[in-house]
Short mmCIF file of C-alpha atoms in Angstrom, two decimals:
data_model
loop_
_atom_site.label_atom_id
_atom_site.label_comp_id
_atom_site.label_asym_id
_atom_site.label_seq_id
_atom_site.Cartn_x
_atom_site.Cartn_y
_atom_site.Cartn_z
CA UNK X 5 0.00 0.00 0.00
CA UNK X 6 0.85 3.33 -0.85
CA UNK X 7 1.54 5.69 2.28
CA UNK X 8 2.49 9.40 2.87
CA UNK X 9 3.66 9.88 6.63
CA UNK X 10 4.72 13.34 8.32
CA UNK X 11 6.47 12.94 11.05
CA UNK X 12 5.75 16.36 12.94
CA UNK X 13 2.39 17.11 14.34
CA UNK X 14 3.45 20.39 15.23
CA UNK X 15 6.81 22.49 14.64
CA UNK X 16 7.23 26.47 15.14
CA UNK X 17 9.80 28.63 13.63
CA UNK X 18 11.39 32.47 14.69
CA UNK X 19 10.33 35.07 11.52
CA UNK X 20 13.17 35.14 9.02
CA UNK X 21 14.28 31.91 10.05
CA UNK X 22 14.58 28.79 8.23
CA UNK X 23 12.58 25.51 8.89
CA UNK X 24 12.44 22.29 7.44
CA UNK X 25 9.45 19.99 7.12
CA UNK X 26 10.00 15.79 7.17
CA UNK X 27 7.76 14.22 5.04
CA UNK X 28 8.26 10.33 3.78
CA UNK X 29 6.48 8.09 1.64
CA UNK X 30 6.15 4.29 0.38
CA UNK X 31 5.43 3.07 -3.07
CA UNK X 32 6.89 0.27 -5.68
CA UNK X 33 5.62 2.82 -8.69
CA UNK X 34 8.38 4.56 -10.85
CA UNK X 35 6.34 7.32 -11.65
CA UNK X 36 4.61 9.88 -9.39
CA UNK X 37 4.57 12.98 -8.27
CA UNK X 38 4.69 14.71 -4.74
CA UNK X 39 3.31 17.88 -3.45
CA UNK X 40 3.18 20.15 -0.69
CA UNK X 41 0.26 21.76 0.22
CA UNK X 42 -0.38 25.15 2.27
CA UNK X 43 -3.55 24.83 4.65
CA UNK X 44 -4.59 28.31 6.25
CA UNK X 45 -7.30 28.63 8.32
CA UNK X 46 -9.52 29.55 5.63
CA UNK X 47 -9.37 25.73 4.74
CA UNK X 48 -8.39 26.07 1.31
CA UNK X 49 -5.38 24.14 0.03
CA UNK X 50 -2.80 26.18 -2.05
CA UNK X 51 -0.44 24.03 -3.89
CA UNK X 52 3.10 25.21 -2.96
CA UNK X 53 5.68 23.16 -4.76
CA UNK X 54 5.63 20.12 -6.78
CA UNK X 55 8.30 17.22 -7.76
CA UNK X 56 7.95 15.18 -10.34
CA UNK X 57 9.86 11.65 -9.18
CA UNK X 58 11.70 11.48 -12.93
CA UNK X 59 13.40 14.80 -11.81
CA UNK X 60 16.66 14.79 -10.26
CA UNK X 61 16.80 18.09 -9.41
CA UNK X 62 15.21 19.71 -6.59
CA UNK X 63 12.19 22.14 -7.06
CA UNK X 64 12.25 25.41 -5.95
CA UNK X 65 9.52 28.08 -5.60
CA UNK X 66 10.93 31.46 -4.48
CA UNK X 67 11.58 30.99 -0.40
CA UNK X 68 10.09 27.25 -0.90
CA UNK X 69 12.48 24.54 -1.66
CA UNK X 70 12.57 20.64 -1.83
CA UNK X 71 15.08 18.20 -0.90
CA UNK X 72 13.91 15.36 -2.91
CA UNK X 73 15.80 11.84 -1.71
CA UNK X 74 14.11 9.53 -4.64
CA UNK X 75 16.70 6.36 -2.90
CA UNK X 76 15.27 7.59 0.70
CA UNK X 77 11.50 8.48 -0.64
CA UNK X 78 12.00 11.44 1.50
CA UNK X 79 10.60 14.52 0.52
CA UNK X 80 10.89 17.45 2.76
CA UNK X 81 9.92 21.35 2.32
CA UNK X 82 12.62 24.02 3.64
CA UNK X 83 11.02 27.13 4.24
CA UNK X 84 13.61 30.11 4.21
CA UNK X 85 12.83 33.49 5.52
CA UNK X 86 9.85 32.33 7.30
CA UNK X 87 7.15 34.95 7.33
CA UNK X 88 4.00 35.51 10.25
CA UNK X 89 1.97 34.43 6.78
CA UNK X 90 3.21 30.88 6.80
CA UNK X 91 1.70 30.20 9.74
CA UNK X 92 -0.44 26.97 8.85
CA UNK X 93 -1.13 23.23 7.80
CA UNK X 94 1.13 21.65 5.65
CA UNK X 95 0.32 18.51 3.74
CA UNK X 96 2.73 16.22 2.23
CA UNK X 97 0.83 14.29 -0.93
CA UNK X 98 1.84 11.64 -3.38
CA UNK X 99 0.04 11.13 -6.37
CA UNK X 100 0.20 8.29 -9.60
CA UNK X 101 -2.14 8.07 -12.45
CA UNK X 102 -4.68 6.05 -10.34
CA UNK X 103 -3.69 7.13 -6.39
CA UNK X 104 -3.60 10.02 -4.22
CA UNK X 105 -2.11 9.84 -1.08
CA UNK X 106 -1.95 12.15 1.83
CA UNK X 107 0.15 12.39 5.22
CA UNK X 108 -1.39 13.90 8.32
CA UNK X 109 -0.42 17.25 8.40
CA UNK X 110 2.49 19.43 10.38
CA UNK X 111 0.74 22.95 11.91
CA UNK X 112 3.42 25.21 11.11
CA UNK X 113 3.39 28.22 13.38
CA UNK X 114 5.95 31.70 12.82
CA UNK X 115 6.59 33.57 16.01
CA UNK X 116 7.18 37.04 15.60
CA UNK Z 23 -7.91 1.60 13.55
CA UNK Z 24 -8.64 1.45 10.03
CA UNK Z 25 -8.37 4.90 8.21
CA UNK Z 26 -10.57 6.99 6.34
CA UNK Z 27 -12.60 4.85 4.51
CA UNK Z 28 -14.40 6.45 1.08
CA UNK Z 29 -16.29 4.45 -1.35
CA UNK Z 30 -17.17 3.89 -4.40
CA UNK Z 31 -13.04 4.19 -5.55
CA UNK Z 32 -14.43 4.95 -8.78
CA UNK Z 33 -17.68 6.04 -9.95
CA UNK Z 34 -19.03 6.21 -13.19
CA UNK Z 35 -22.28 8.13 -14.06
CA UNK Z 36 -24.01 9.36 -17.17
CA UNK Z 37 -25.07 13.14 -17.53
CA UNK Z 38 -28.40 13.92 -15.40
CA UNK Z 39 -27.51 11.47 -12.90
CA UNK Z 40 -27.08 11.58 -9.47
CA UNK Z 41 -24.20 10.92 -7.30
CA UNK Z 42 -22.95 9.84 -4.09
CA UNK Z 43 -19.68 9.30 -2.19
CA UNK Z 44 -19.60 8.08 0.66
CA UNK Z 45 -16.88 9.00 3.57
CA UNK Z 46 -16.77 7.07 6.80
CA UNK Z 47 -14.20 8.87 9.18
CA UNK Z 48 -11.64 7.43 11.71
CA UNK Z 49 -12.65 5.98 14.76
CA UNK Z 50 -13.61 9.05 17.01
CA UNK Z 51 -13.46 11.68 14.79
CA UNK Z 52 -16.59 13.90 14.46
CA UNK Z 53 -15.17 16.15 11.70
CA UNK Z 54 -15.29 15.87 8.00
CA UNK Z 55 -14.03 17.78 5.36
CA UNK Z 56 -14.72 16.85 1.55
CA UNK Z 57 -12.52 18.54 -1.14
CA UNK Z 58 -12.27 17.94 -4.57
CA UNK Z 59 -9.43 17.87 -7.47
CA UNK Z 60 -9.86 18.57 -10.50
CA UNK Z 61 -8.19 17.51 -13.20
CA UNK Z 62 -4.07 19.31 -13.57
CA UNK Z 63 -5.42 21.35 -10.62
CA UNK Z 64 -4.72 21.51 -6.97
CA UNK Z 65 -7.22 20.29 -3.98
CA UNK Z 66 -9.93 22.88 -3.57
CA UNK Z 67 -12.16 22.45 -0.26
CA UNK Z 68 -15.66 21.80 -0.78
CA UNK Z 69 -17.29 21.54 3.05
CA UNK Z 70 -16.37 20.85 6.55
CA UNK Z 71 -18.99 19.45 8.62
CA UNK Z 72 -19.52 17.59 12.33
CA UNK Z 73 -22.13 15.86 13.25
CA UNK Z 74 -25.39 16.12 11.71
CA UNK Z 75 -24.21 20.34 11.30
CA UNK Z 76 -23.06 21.91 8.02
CA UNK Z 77 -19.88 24.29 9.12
CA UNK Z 78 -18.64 26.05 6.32
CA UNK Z 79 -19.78 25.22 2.94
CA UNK Z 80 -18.25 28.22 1.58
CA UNK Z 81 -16.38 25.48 -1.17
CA UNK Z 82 -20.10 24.41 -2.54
CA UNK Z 83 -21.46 25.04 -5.80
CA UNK Z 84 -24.52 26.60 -4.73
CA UNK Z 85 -26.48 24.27 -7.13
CA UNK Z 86 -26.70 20.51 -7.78
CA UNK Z 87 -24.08 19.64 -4.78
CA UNK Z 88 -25.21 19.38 -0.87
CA UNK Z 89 -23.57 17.65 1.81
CA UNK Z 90 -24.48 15.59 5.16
CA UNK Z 91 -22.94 14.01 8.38
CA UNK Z 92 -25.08 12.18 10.17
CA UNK Z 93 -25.46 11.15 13.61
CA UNK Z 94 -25.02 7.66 12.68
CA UNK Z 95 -23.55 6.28 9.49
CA UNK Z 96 -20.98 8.05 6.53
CA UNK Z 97 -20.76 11.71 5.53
CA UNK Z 98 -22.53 11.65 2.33
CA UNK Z 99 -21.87 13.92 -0.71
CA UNK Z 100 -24.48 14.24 -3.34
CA UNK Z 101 -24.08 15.60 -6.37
CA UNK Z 102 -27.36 15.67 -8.43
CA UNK Z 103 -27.98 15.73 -12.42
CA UNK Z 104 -24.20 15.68 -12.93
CA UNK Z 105 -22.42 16.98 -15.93
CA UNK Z 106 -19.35 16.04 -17.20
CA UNK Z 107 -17.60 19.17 -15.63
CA UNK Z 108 -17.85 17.70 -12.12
CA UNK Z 109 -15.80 14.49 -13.63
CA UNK Z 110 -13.04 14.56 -10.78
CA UNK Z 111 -11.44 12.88 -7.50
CA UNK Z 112 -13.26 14.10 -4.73
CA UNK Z 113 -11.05 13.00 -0.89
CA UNK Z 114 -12.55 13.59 2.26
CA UNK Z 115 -10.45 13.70 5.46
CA UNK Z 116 -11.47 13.79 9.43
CA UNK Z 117 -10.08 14.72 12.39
CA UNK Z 118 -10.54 14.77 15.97
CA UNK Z 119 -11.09 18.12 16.90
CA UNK Z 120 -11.69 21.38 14.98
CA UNK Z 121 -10.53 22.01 11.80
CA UNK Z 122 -6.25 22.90 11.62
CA UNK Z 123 -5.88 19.84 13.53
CA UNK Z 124 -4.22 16.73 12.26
CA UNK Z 125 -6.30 15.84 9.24
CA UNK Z 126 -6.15 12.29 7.92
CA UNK Z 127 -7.65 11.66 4.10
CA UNK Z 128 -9.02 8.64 2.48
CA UNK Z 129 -7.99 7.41 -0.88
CA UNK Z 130 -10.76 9.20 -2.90
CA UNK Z 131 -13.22 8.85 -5.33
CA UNK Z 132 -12.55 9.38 -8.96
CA UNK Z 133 -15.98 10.33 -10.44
CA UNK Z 134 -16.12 9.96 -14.30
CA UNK Z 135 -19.22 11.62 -16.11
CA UNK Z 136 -20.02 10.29 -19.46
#
């Protein structure tokens, strides 16, 4: 079975700092793709970043970046120059042409 | 503890008809929140609801789509006379408490319109 797991219920950051979020996964399929997802409290999910597994290089969306381990399937989101703004949910999700996967969740606060 | 459970996986429907996904939380949770992706597109959230109370349903179409968690059995969403726009994965996920908590997902159900 295909599984998505985030280690880190909860994790808070200083603004302007950097934080990194764990997120690891299981699958035998050569091709997916994982995502991380931004949950504020208005609920709605704003895709931040996306890796597509046949990509050796790490994505990288202005202060968001990836360290993609394809050997590890670990797949975690640094966050540099945190901002008050960042403060929310963050889902890790996996996804193959028949599957979706998500892990739990890490609540992501930034302390001024 | 089994997980989120949602059924049918897939779903197949003809234009006009009606349908439903089911969405039977984790043990103890009493909140629900359906979402749906659409095809090369990110999640978008639909409705969160507890039991047998509607929260915020500011993700509804305002038409054809309505939503229920009741007291006893699945949280049901019910899409009526479907067209082949709504043709999509639709995931629900609960959680224990209110919403920003842990939220665990099911698999999904991929909803074909022909």
């Amino acid at each position: 079975a295909q599984t998505v797991t985030q280690s880190q219920p909860e994790m808070s950051v200083q603004e302007a700092e950097t934080v990194t979020l764990s997120c690891t996964y299981d699958t035998s399929e050569s091709n997916y793709y994982l995502f991380w997802y931004k949950q504020p409290p208005s609920r709605q999910m704003i895709l931040v970043i996306r890796q597509e597994a046949y990509k050796q290089q790490n994505a990288t969306e202005n202060r968001f970046s990836v360290n993609f381990q394809k050997a590890a399937k670990s797949f975690s989101l640094k966050i540099s120059d945190s901002q008050l703004g960042d403060t929310a949910m963050y889902f890790c999700a996996f996804m193959t042409q028949s599957d979706m996967r998500f892990g739990a969740g890490t609540r992501l606060t930034v302390k001024p | 503890n089994a997980g989120v459970m949602q059924n049918p996986r897939h779903l197949v429907r003809r234009r006009g008809q009606e349908a439903r996904l089911r969405c039977s939380p984790m043990k103890g949770h009493s909140h629900v929140y359906w979402y749906r992706q659409l095809p090369e597109e990110g999640l978008k959230f639909m409705v969160y609801l507890q039991k047998e109370n509607i929260i915020d349903e500011s993700g509804m179409p305002k038409e054809r789509f309505s939503a229920e968690f009741p007291k006893e059995g699945p949280s049901i969403l019910r899409i009526q006379q479907v067209v082949r726009g709504d043709s999509a994965a639709y995931f629900c996920a609960s959680s224990v408490l209110a919403a920003n908590n842990e939220q665990f997902f099911g698999p999904g159900t991929r909803l074909t319109v022909l």
